[in-house]
Short mmCIF file of C-alpha atoms in Angstrom, two decimals:
data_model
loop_
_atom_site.label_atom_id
_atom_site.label_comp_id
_atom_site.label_asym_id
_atom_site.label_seq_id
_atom_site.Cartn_x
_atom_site.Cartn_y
_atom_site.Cartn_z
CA UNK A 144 12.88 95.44 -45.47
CA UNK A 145 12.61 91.69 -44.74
CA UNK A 146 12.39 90.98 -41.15
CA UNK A 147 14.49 88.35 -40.12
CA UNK A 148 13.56 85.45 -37.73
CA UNK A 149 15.52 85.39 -34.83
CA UNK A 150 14.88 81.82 -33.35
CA UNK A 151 16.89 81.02 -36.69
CA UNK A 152 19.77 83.65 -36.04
CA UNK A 153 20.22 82.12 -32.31
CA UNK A 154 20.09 78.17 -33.53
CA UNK A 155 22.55 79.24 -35.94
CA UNK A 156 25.01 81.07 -33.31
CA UNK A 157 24.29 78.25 -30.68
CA UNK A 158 25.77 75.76 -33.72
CA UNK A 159 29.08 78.60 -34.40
CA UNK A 160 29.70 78.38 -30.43
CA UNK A 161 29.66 74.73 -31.20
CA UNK A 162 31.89 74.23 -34.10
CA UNK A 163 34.18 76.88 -32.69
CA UNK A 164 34.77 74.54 -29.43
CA UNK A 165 35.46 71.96 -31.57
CA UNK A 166 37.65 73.59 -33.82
CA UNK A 167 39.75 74.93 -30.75
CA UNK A 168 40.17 71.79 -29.14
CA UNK A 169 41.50 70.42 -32.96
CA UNK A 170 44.02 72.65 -32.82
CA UNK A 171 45.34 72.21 -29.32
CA UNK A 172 45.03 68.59 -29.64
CA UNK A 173 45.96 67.50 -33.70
CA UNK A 174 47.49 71.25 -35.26
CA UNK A 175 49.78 71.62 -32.50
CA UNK A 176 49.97 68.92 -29.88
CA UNK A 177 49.80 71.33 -27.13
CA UNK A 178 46.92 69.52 -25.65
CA UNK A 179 46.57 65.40 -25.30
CA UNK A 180 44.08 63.46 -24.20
CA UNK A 181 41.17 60.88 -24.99
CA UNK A 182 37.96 62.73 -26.82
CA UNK A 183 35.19 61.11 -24.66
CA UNK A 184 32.45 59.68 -26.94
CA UNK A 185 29.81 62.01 -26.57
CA UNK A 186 32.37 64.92 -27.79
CA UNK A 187 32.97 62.68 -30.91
CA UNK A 188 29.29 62.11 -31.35
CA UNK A 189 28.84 65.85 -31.45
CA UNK A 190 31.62 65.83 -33.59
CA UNK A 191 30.65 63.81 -36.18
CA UNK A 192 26.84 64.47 -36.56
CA UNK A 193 26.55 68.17 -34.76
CA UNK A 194 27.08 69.86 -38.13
CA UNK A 195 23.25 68.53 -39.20
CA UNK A 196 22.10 71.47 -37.47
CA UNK A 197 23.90 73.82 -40.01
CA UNK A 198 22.43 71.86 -42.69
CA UNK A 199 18.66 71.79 -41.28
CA UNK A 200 19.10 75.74 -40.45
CA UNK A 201 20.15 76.27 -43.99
CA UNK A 202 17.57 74.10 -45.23
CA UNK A 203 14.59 75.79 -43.49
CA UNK A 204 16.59 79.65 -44.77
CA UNK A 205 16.37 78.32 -48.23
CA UNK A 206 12.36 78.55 -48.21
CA UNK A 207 12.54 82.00 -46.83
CA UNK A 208 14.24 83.65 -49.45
CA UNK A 209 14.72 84.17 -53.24
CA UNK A 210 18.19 83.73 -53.88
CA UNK A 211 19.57 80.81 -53.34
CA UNK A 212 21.77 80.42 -56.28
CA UNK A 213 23.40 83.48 -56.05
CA UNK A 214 24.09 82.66 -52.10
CA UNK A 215 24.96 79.06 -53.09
CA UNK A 216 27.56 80.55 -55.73
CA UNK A 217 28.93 83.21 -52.94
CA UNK A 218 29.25 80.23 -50.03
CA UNK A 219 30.79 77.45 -52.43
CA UNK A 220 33.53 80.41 -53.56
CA UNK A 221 34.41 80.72 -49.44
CA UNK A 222 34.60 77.12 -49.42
CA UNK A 223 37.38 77.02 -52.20
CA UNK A 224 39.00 79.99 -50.71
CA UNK A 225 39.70 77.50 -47.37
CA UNK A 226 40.74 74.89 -49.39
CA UNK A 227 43.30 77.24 -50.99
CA UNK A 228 44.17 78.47 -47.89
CA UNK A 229 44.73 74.81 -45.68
CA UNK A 230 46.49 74.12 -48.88
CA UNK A 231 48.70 76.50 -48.57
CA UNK A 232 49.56 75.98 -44.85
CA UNK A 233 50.15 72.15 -45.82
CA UNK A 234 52.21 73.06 -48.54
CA UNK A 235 54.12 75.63 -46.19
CA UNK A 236 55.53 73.20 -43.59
CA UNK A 237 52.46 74.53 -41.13
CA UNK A 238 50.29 71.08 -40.98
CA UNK A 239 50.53 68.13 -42.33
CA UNK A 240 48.25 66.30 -44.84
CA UNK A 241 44.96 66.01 -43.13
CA UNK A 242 44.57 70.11 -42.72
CA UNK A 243 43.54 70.27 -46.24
CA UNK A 244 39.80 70.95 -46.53
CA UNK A 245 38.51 69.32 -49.84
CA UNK A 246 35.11 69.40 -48.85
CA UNK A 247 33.75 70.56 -46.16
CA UNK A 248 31.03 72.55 -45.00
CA UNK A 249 30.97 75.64 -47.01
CA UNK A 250 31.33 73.17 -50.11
CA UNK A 251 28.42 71.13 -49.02
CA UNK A 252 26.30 74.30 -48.07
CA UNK A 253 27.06 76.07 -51.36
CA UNK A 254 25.97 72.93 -53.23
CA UNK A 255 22.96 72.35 -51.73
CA UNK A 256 22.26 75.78 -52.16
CA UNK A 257 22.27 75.67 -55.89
CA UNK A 258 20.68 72.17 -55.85
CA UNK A 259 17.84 74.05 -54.48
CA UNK A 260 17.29 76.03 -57.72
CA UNK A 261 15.57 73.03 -58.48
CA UNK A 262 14.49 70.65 -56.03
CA UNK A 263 12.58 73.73 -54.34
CA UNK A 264 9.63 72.75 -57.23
CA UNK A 265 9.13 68.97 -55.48
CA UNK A 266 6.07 68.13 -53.24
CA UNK A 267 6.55 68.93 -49.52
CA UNK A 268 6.05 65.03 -48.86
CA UNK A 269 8.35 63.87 -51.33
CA UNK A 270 11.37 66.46 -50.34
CA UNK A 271 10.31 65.03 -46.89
CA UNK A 272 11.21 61.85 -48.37
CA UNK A 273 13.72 61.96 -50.37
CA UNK A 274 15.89 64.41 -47.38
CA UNK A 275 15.59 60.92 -45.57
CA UNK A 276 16.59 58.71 -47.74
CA UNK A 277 19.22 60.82 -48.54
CA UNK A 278 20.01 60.73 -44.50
CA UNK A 279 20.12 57.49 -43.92
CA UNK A 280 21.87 56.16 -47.16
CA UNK A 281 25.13 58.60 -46.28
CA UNK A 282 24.77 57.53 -42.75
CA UNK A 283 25.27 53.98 -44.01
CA UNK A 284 28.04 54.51 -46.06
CA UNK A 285 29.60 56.36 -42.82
CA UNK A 286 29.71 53.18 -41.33
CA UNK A 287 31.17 51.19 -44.49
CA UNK A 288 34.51 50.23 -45.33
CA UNK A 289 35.50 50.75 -49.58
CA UNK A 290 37.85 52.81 -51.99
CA UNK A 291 36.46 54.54 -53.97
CA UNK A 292 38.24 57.23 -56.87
CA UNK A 293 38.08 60.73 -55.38
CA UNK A 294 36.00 62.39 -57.96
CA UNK A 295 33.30 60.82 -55.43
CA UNK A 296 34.60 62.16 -52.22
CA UNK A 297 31.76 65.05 -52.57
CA UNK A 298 29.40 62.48 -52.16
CA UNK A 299 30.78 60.37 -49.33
CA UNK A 300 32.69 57.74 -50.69
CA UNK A 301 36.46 58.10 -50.24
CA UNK A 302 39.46 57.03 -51.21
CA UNK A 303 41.53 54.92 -48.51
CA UNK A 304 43.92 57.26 -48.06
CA UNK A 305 41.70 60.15 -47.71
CA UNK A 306 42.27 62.74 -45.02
CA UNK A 307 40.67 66.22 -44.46
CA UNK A 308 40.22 68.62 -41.34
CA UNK A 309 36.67 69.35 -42.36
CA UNK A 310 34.39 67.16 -44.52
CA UNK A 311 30.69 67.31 -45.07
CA UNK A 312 29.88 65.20 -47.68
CA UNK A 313 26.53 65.46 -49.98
CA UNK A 314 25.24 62.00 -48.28
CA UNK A 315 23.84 62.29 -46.00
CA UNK A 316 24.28 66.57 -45.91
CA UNK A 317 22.09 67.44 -48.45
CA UNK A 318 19.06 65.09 -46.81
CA UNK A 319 19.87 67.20 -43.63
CA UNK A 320 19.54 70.00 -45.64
CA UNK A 321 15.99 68.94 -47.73
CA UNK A 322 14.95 67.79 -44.45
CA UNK A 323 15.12 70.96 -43.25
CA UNK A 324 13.97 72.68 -46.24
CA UNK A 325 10.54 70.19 -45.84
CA UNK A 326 10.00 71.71 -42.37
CA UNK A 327 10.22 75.45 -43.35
CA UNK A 328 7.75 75.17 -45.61
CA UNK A 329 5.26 73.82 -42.85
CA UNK A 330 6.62 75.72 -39.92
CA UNK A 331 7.22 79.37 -41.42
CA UNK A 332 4.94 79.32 -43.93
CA UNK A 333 3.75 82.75 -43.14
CA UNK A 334 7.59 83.48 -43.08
CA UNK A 335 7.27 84.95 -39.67
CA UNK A 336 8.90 84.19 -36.26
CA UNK A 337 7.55 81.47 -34.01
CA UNK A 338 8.36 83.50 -31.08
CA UNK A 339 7.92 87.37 -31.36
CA UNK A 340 9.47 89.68 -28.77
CA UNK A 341 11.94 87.10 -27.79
CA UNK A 342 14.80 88.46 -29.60
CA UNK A 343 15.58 90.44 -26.57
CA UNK A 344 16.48 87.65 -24.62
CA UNK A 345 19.15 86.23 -27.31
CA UNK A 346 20.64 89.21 -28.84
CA UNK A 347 24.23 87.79 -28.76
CA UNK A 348 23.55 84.77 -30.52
CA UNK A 349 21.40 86.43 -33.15
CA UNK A 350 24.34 88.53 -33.99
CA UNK A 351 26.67 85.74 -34.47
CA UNK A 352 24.38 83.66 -36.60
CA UNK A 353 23.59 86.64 -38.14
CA UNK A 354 27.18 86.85 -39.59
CA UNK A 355 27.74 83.05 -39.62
CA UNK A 356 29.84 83.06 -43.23
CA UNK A 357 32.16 86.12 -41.64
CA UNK A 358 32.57 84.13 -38.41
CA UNK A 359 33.74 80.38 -40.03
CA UNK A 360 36.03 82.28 -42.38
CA UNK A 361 37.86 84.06 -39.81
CA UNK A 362 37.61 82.34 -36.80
CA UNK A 363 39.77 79.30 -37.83
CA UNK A 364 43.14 81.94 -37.94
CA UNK A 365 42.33 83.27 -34.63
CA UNK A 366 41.93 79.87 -32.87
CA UNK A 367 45.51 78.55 -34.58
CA UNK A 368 47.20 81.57 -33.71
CA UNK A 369 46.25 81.06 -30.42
CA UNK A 370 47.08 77.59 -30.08
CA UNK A 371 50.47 78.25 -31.92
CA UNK A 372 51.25 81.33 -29.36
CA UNK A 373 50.53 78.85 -26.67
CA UNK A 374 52.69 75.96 -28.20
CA UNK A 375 55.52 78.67 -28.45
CA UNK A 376 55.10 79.65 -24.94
CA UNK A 377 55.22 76.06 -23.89
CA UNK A 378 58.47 75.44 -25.57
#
């Protein structure tokens, strides 16, 4: 049996803790208004550029193993289910609009998966490469102001209109990702931990990166049941 390495389970827990704060405080704040107050700009640095570390994790997995397609074709189905499902709870009077997840970051991490199929043939230096250029050109058109038709929106440019709770698009995700990618080939190259014995000291966090797909699937429901319980207790 393939032994897993933890360091990778742990970073990938430490990142769910993350987006699971941030998801909680959405839904106190924006979902339900039982919360208000002024996100301080660190939070909504972390916010906005935290997710790379999914994308570099995922990156680095993708040299480890042997099926990427199939796992790409298993995340990007998820990532339609929560559209379906944020669809549903606009369409249902729960949330307006801007709950509706069109692409976020089960869409971007299935993708990338499958684009892996075939960029996993390129040099190590030019996946190096291109993963930056890739960075920085959707980090610039972060910081632009266009319209664009929304057959692009996977790729970063959006409509002016566009809304969505969760969006990860392909720039600059997928140079996270091939960044990441570039730097499992040179650090686990003997696909082996880094730092053997130290599971011990992180079990926790290895189990919830462990079950990371699980965890984002249900964990969103829990958190707005919670902050609707607490809006109807309020009122």
């Amino acid at each position: 049996m393939k032994r897993r390495i933890w360091e990778l389970d742990a970073a990938r827990g430490l990142a769910l803790i993350g987006m699971i704060a941030v998801h909680l405080l959405y839904d106190l704040t924006e979902l339900t208004g039982v919360l208000r107050w002024q996100e301080p700009e660190w939070l909504l640095f972390l916010k906005n550029h935290g997710g790379a570390l999914f994308l570099l994790i995922s990156g680095i997995s993708a040299t480890l193993g042997s099926r990427s397609t199939r796992r790409g074709c298993q995340v990007l189905a998820c990532g339609g289910l929560v559209s379906a499902v944020t669809y549903g709870m606009y369409a249902l009077g729960f949330a307006d609009e801007s709950i509706i997840i069109w692409f976020g970051v089960l869409h971007c991490l299935g993708v990338c998966m499958l684009l892996w199929g075939g960029l996993k043939r390129l040099n190590g230096y030019f996946l190096a490469g291109l993963g930056l250029a890739l960075a920085i050109a959707g980090l610039v058109i972060a910081h632009c102001t266009f319209s664009a038709p929304w057959w692009l929106v996977p790729l970063g440019f959006c409509p002016a209109d566009f809304q969505s709770s969760d969006y990860f698009p392909l720039l600059p995700n997928l140079g996270f990702f091939l960044l990441g990618a570039a730097l499992g080939r040179r650090v686990y190259a003997a696909r082996e931990s880094r730092f053997p014995g130290g599971e011990r000291f992180f079990r926790p966090l290895c189990a919830l990166g462990r079950n990371s797909l699980w965890v984002y699937l249900l964990h969103q429901p829990v958190l707005a049941g919670i902050a609707m319980g607490i809006r109807a207790l309020k009122i």
